[in-house]
mmCIF file of C-alpha atoms and ligand atoms in Angstrom:
data_model
loop_
_atom_site.group_PDB
_atom_site.id
_atom_site.type_symbol
_atom_site.label_atom_id
_atom_site.label_comp_id
_atom_site.label_asym_id
_atom_site.label_seq_id
_atom_site.Cartn_x
_atom_site.Cartn_y
_atom_site.Cartn_z
ATOM 1 C CA UNK M 1 49.724 57.203 141.409
ATOM 2 C CA UNK M 2 51.836 57.100 144.690
ATOM 3 C CA UNK M 3 50.090 55.022 147.448
ATOM 4 C CA UNK M 4 51.435 57.169 150.231
ATOM 5 C CA UNK M 5 51.103 60.805 150.850
ATOM 6 C CA UNK M 6 53.520 63.086 149.029
ATOM 7 C CA UNK M 7 56.288 64.698 151.118
ATOM 8 C CA UNK M 8 55.620 68.474 151.129
ATOM 9 C CA UNK M 9 58.646 70.439 150.939
ATOM 10 C CA UNK M 10 58.706 74.344 150.803
ATOM 11 C CA UNK M 11 61.731 76.112 149.408
ATOM 12 C CA UNK M 12 62.012 79.508 150.875
ATOM 13 C CA UNK M 13 64.489 82.259 152.103
ATOM 14 C CA UNK M 14 64.511 85.474 154.026
ATOM 15 C CA UNK M 15 66.027 87.619 151.242
ATOM 16 C CA UNK M 16 65.320 87.650 147.498
ATOM 17 C CA UNK M 17 67.580 86.066 144.827
ATOM 18 C CA UNK M 18 69.164 83.307 147.068
ATOM 19 C CA UNK M 19 68.731 80.571 144.508
ATOM 20 C CA UNK M 20 65.354 79.105 145.650
ATOM 21 C CA UNK M 21 63.960 78.543 142.192
ATOM 22 C CA UNK M 22 67.066 77.063 140.816
ATOM 23 C CA UNK M 23 67.669 74.794 143.765
ATOM 24 C CA UNK M 24 63.946 73.735 143.568
ATOM 25 C CA UNK M 25 64.316 72.845 139.837
ATOM 26 C CA UNK M 26 67.569 71.048 140.505
ATOM 27 C CA UNK M 27 66.051 69.073 143.317
ATOM 28 C CA UNK M 28 63.057 68.150 140.890
ATOM 29 C CA UNK M 29 65.621 67.057 138.326
ATOM 30 C CA UNK M 30 67.405 64.720 140.644
ATOM 31 C CA UNK M 31 64.309 63.352 142.054
ATOM 32 C CA UNK M 32 63.057 62.702 138.378
ATOM 33 C CA UNK M 33 66.337 60.761 137.752
ATOM 34 C CA UNK M 34 65.266 58.564 140.702
ATOM 35 C CA UNK M 35 61.933 57.982 139.032
ATOM 36 C CA UNK M 36 60.047 60.003 141.735
ATOM 37 C CA UNK M 37 56.850 61.643 140.707
ATOM 38 C CA UNK M 38 57.097 65.461 141.545
ATOM 39 C CA UNK M 39 54.601 68.307 141.464
ATOM 40 C CA UNK M 40 55.969 71.757 141.634
ATOM 41 C CA UNK M 41 53.632 74.308 143.131
ATOM 42 C CA UNK M 42 54.531 77.891 142.209
ATOM 43 C CA UNK M 43 53.446 79.964 145.088
ATOM 44 C CA UNK M 44 55.835 82.956 144.213
ATOM 45 C CA UNK M 45 52.483 84.469 143.039
ATOM 46 C CA UNK M 46 53.607 87.772 141.884
ATOM 47 C CA UNK M 47 56.773 86.842 139.943
ATOM 48 C CA UNK M 48 56.435 83.030 139.373
ATOM 49 C CA UNK M 49 59.518 81.756 137.595
ATOM 50 C CA UNK M 50 58.855 78.004 137.173
ATOM 51 C CA UNK M 51 56.806 77.994 134.071
ATOM 52 C CA UNK M 52 59.069 80.541 132.159
ATOM 53 C CA UNK M 53 62.178 78.689 133.424
ATOM 54 C CA UNK M 54 60.919 75.337 132.143
ATOM 55 C CA UNK M 55 59.491 76.889 128.883
ATOM 56 C CA UNK M 56 55.960 75.440 129.581
ATOM 57 C CA UNK M 57 52.532 77.091 129.398
ATOM 58 C CA UNK M 58 51.183 78.929 132.486
ATOM 59 C CA UNK M 59 47.471 78.397 131.499
ATOM 60 C CA UNK M 60 45.970 76.905 133.437
ATOM 61 C CA UNK M 61 47.623 78.475 136.418
ATOM 62 C CA UNK M 62 47.075 78.290 140.288
ATOM 63 C CA UNK M 63 44.670 81.351 139.877
ATOM 64 C CA UNK M 64 42.212 79.507 137.522
ATOM 65 C CA UNK M 65 42.451 76.299 139.687
ATOM 66 C CA UNK M 66 41.518 78.389 142.943
ATOM 67 C CA UNK M 67 38.917 80.306 141.165
ATOM 68 C CA UNK M 68 37.164 77.201 139.883
ATOM 69 C CA UNK M 69 37.337 75.581 143.258
ATOM 70 C CA UNK M 70 35.814 78.828 144.763
ATOM 71 C CA UNK M 71 32.989 79.006 142.287
ATOM 72 C CA UNK M 72 32.162 75.333 142.058
ATOM 73 C CA UNK M 73 33.422 74.833 138.600
ATOM 74 C CA UNK M 74 36.182 72.617 139.657
ATOM 75 C CA UNK M 75 35.717 68.965 138.427
ATOM 76 C CA UNK M 76 39.159 67.110 138.473
ATOM 77 C CA UNK M 77 42.714 68.220 139.110
ATOM 78 C CA UNK M 78 44.125 66.577 135.960
ATOM 79 C CA UNK M 79 43.253 69.550 133.781
ATOM 80 C CA UNK M 80 45.107 71.897 136.050
ATOM 81 C CA UNK M 81 48.411 70.017 135.948
ATOM 82 C CA UNK M 82 50.966 71.283 133.321
ATOM 83 C CA UNK M 83 53.435 68.436 132.313
ATOM 84 C CA UNK M 84 57.181 69.140 131.977
ATOM 85 C CA UNK M 85 58.138 65.462 131.484
ATOM 86 C CA UNK M 86 57.041 61.988 132.587
ATOM 87 C CA UNK M 87 57.937 62.837 136.226
ATOM 88 C CA UNK M 88 57.436 66.444 136.806
ATOM 89 C CA UNK M 89 54.204 68.325 136.649
ATOM 90 C CA UNK M 90 53.563 72.044 137.550
ATOM 91 C CA UNK M 91 50.842 74.160 138.823
ATOM 92 C CA UNK M 92 52.183 77.487 137.674
ATOM 93 C CA UNK M 93 51.866 80.964 139.418
ATOM 94 C CA UNK M 94 49.320 83.303 137.823
ATOM 95 C CA UNK M 95 49.904 83.940 134.145
ATOM 96 C CA UNK M 96 48.557 87.578 134.910
ATOM 97 C CA UNK M 97 50.141 88.804 138.086
ATOM 98 C CA UNK M 98 47.085 91.010 138.724
ATOM 99 C CA UNK M 99 45.312 87.769 139.777
ATOM 100 C CA UNK M 100 47.953 87.151 142.374
ATOM 101 C CA UNK M 101 46.193 89.330 145.058
ATOM 102 C CA UNK M 102 42.928 87.411 144.388
ATOM 103 C CA UNK M 103 44.099 84.092 145.714
ATOM 104 C CA UNK M 104 42.940 83.525 149.144
ATOM 105 C CA UNK M 105 45.349 81.499 151.245
ATOM 106 C CA UNK M 106 42.567 79.307 152.388
ATOM 107 C CA UNK M 107 42.435 77.510 149.150
ATOM 108 C CA UNK M 108 46.044 76.558 149.299
ATOM 109 C CA UNK M 109 45.403 73.479 151.636
ATOM 110 C CA UNK M 110 42.401 72.581 149.433
ATOM 111 C CA UNK M 111 44.655 72.353 146.496
ATOM 112 C CA UNK M 112 47.256 70.358 148.457
ATOM 113 C CA UNK M 113 44.576 67.759 149.410
ATOM 114 C CA UNK M 114 43.712 67.262 145.799
ATOM 115 C CA UNK M 115 47.154 66.260 144.768
ATOM 116 C CA UNK M 116 48.774 64.822 147.898
ATOM 117 C CA UNK M 117 48.282 60.977 146.830
ATOM 118 C CA UNK M 118 49.303 61.510 143.219
ATOM 119 C CA UNK M 119 53.004 62.411 143.836
ATOM 120 C CA UNK M 120 55.998 61.287 145.877
ATOM 121 C CA UNK M 121 57.076 64.862 146.359
ATOM 122 C CA UNK M 122 55.358 68.157 146.324
ATOM 123 C CA UNK M 123 57.853 70.976 146.075
ATOM 124 C CA UNK M 124 56.612 74.497 146.717
ATOM 125 C CA UNK M 125 58.446 77.603 145.458
ATOM 126 C CA UNK M 126 57.862 80.822 147.346
ATOM 127 C CA UNK M 127 59.161 84.229 147.574
ATOM 128 C CA UNK M 128 60.952 85.588 150.631
ATOM 129 C CA UNK M 129 58.020 87.359 152.232
ATOM 130 C CA UNK M 130 56.246 85.780 155.051
ATOM 131 C CA UNK M 131 52.819 86.411 153.515
ATOM 132 C CA UNK M 132 49.742 84.488 154.406
ATOM 133 C CA UNK M 133 50.189 82.332 151.250
ATOM 134 C CA UNK M 134 53.823 81.432 152.436
ATOM 135 C CA UNK M 135 52.669 80.700 156.011
ATOM 136 C CA UNK M 136 49.933 78.187 154.900
ATOM 137 C CA UNK M 137 52.690 76.538 152.673
ATOM 138 C CA UNK M 138 55.220 76.347 155.630
ATOM 139 C CA UNK M 139 52.470 74.915 158.057
ATOM 140 C CA UNK M 140 51.526 72.278 155.611
ATOM 141 C CA UNK M 141 55.287 71.325 154.920
ATOM 142 C CA UNK M 142 56.830 68.173 156.102
ATOM 143 C CA UNK M 143 60.121 70.007 155.577
ATOM 144 C CA UNK M 144 61.121 73.481 154.889
ATOM 145 C CA UNK M 145 64.424 74.385 152.971
ATOM 146 C CA UNK M 146 65.863 77.821 153.618
ATOM 147 C CA UNK M 147 68.274 78.819 150.858
ATOM 148 C CA UNK M 148 70.820 81.324 152.289
ATOM 149 C CA UNK M 149 73.742 83.302 150.849
ATOM 150 C CA UNK M 150 77.002 84.540 152.564
ATOM 151 C CA UNK M 151 75.560 87.903 153.050
ATOM 152 C CA UNK M 152 75.269 89.872 156.386
ATOM 153 C CA UNK M 153 71.729 90.951 155.969
ATOM 154 C CA UNK M 154 70.613 87.505 154.884
ATOM 155 C CA UNK M 155 72.386 85.889 157.804
ATOM 156 C CA UNK M 156 70.936 88.324 160.412
ATOM 157 C CA UNK M 157 67.306 87.835 159.111
ATOM 158 C CA UNK M 158 68.053 84.050 158.996
ATOM 159 C CA UNK M 159 68.943 84.350 162.845
ATOM 160 C CA UNK M 160 65.584 85.887 163.571
ATOM 161 C CA UNK M 161 63.741 83.076 161.578
ATOM 162 C CA UNK M 162 65.847 80.363 163.352
ATOM 163 C CA UNK M 163 64.754 81.933 166.721
ATOM 164 C CA UNK M 164 61.029 81.922 165.760
ATOM 165 C CA UNK M 165 61.320 78.137 164.765
ATOM 166 C CA UNK M 166 63.039 77.408 167.955
ATOM 167 C CA UNK M 167 60.387 79.332 170.087
ATOM 168 C CA UNK M 168 57.652 77.304 168.295
ATOM 169 C CA UNK M 169 59.683 74.039 168.756
ATOM 170 C CA UNK M 170 59.597 73.307 165.095
ATOM 171 C CA UNK M 171 62.537 71.293 163.909
ATOM 172 C CA UNK M 172 61.548 70.512 160.380
ATOM 173 C CA UNK M 173 63.592 73.098 158.582
ATOM 174 C CA UNK M 174 66.941 72.630 156.959
ATOM 175 C CA UNK M 175 69.446 75.478 156.081
ATOM 176 C CA UNK M 176 71.139 75.250 152.742
ATOM 177 C CA UNK M 177 74.073 77.698 152.170
ATOM 178 C CA UNK M 178 74.196 78.356 148.400
ATOM 179 C CA UNK M 179 77.672 79.339 147.342
ATOM 180 C CA UNK M 180 77.127 78.818 143.630
ATOM 181 C CA UNK M 181 75.864 82.311 143.043
ATOM 182 C CA UNK M 182 79.185 84.324 142.930
ATOM 183 C CA UNK M 183 79.731 87.564 144.636
ATOM 184 C CA UNK M 184 79.962 87.943 148.507
ATOM 185 C CA UNK M 185 82.121 85.688 150.574
ATOM 186 C CA UNK M 186 82.349 87.634 153.873
ATOM 187 C CA UNK M 187 82.067 84.888 156.513
ATOM 188 C CA UNK M 188 83.568 81.553 157.313
ATOM 189 C CA UNK M 189 81.288 78.553 158.038
ATOM 190 C CA UNK M 190 81.913 79.007 161.675
ATOM 191 C CA UNK M 191 81.091 82.701 161.502
ATOM 192 C CA UNK M 192 77.860 81.823 159.775
ATOM 193 C CA UNK M 193 76.780 79.312 162.224
ATOM 194 C CA UNK M 194 77.554 81.751 165.060
ATOM 195 C CA UNK M 195 75.394 84.466 163.409
ATOM 196 C CA UNK M 196 72.493 82.221 162.382
ATOM 197 C CA UNK M 197 72.723 80.197 165.727
ATOM 198 C CA UNK M 198 72.153 77.031 163.853
ATOM 199 C CA UNK M 199 73.890 74.443 161.919
ATOM 200 C CA UNK M 200 74.395 74.612 158.110
ATOM 201 C CA UNK M 201 72.615 71.355 156.964
ATOM 202 C CA UNK M 202 73.751 71.532 153.322
ATOM 203 C CA UNK M 203 76.178 73.487 151.238
ATOM 204 C CA UNK M 204 75.766 74.064 147.467
ATOM 205 C CA UNK M 205 79.375 74.625 146.321
ATOM 206 C CA UNK M 206 80.976 77.477 144.652
ATOM 207 C CA UNK M 207 82.314 75.140 141.935
ATOM 208 C CA UNK M 208 78.587 74.681 140.913
ATOM 209 C CA UNK M 209 78.503 78.119 139.684
ATOM 210 C CA UNK M 210 77.236 77.739 136.085
ATOM 211 C CA UNK M 211 78.195 80.565 133.680
ATOM 212 C CA UNK M 212 75.790 79.790 130.927
ATOM 213 C CA UNK M 213 72.962 79.164 133.298
ATOM 214 C CA UNK M 214 70.806 81.686 131.223
ATOM 215 C CA UNK M 215 71.070 79.372 128.339
ATOM 216 C CA UNK M 216 69.525 76.564 130.251
ATOM 217 C CA UNK M 217 66.675 78.840 131.250
ATOM 218 C CA UNK M 218 66.095 79.905 127.654
ATOM 219 C CA UNK M 219 65.999 76.302 126.586
ATOM 220 C CA UNK M 220 63.846 75.143 129.448
ATOM 221 C CA UNK M 221 66.509 72.722 130.900
ATOM 222 C CA UNK M 222 67.122 71.872 134.479
ATOM 223 C CA UNK M 223 70.667 72.910 135.223
ATOM 224 C CA UNK M 224 71.844 70.059 137.285
ATOM 225 C CA UNK M 225 70.887 67.520 134.597
ATOM 226 C CA UNK M 226 73.102 69.471 131.937
ATOM 227 C CA UNK M 227 75.983 70.678 134.363
ATOM 228 C CA UNK M 228 76.269 67.137 135.959
ATOM 229 C CA UNK M 229 78.335 68.606 138.873
ATOM 230 C CA UNK M 230 79.240 65.659 141.086
ATOM 231 C CA UNK M 231 79.569 67.228 144.321
ATOM 232 C CA UNK M 232 76.339 69.097 143.919
ATOM 233 C CA UNK M 233 74.563 65.895 142.749
ATOM 234 C CA UNK M 234 75.713 64.124 145.896
ATOM 235 C CA UNK M 235 74.568 67.031 148.097
ATOM 236 C CA UNK M 236 71.161 66.847 146.403
ATOM 237 C CA UNK M 237 71.018 63.004 147.015
ATOM 238 C CA UNK M 238 71.719 63.410 150.623
ATOM 239 C CA UNK M 239 69.037 66.084 150.804
ATOM 240 C CA UNK M 240 66.657 63.752 149.283
ATOM 241 C CA UNK M 241 67.527 60.871 151.631
ATOM 242 C CA UNK M 242 66.900 63.304 154.523
ATOM 243 C CA UNK M 243 63.549 64.462 153.094
ATOM 244 C CA UNK M 244 62.376 60.800 152.662
ATOM 245 C CA UNK M 245 63.068 60.078 156.170
ATOM 246 C CA UNK M 246 60.781 62.758 157.667
HETATM 247 N N1 ADP E 1 74.512 77.746 140.140
HETATM 248 C C1 ADP E 1 74.364 78.745 139.600
HETATM 249 N N2 ADP E 1 75.184 79.518 138.733
HETATM 250 C C2 ADP E 1 75.059 80.546 138.136
HETATM 251 N N3 ADP E 1 73.920 81.409 138.424
HETATM 252 C C3 ADP E 1 73.021 80.886 139.405
HETATM 253 C C4 ADP E 1 73.200 79.690 140.016
HETATM 254 N N4 ADP E 1 71.972 79.348 140.741
HETATM 255 C C5 ADP E 1 71.347 80.500 140.667
HETATM 256 N N5 ADP E 1 71.830 81.442 139.777
HETATM 257 C C6 ADP E 1 71.391 82.735 139.354
HETATM 258 O O1 ADP E 1 71.043 83.587 140.590
HETATM 259 C C7 ADP E 1 69.838 84.306 140.319
HETATM 260 C C8 ADP E 1 68.808 84.044 141.395
HETATM 261 O O2 ADP E 1 68.541 82.637 141.443
HETATM 262 P P1 ADP E 1 67.044 82.193 141.585
HETATM 263 O O3 ADP E 1 66.919 80.680 141.652
HETATM 264 O O4 ADP E 1 66.060 82.846 140.704
HETATM 265 O O5 ADP E 1 66.650 82.777 143.051
HETATM 266 P P2 ADP E 1 65.384 83.049 143.846
HETATM 267 O O6 ADP E 1 64.394 82.149 143.369
HETATM 268 O O7 ADP E 1 65.594 82.907 145.307
HETATM 269 O O8 ADP E 1 64.968 84.375 143.401
HETATM 270 C C9 ADP E 1 69.266 83.860 138.947
HETATM 271 O O9 ADP E 1 69.770 84.909 137.943
HETATM 272 C C10 ADP E 1 69.972 82.485 138.643
HETATM 273 O O10 ADP E 1 70.056 82.432 137.219
HETATM 274 MG MG1 MG E 2 62.424 82.428 142.627
#
């Protein structure tokens, strides 16, 4: 059990499919090699991908947890944590997506309070909608990681999000340009910085594109622990060093 409060890190984006879930799992993988205890909370409630990706059960899930808390059936958190390995536990998104809309955002902070002293890191996966659930996660986070792609719509929406953070004088966000999903390559780094009006804090390099990534998913394996791409590992280690400071 960690003696200090876990660092809460939310991984989000302003467009779908930018590589949030993959990045979160790789981050968890590197943290586990550093013997850090990690809880992954899957708040991509309608299309949770963590449990299927890791080949673990999604029963119990966040819905059963929240439902039990709301109806005073909750006893202890242990029975709601799904173990992936010695370092990584998961609270999966609802097994039945019809339960997603029944989860009231007010319970998310209650859930966080029950796990905050048990882990070194709580990594929260989200979808790209700024819904009440994601908002609660962002408010509770020590750091927010935005995963962006080299794509005009994504960058323009990111500029809007950056301006919101600046208006609110929030500085606890990092912008990660994910180049490992191939396809678009419109803008230079300077262009990107000019469009989003912010620095790019980290880059997941193109050379980390993993052709057989679907095989890892089918086998429940964390990509970075199998495709041990040096440059990407070093990016993640730098990211972790920064997260630990805040
Ligand atoms: N390094 C990579 N190499 C190849 N494909 C990748 C890589 N990272 C992500 N992908 C693929 O890109 C797609 C979107 O990634 P995902 O992590 O699910 O994004 P999001 O969670 O933002 O929707 C998935 O099909 C995933 O397998
Ligand atoms: Mg995802």
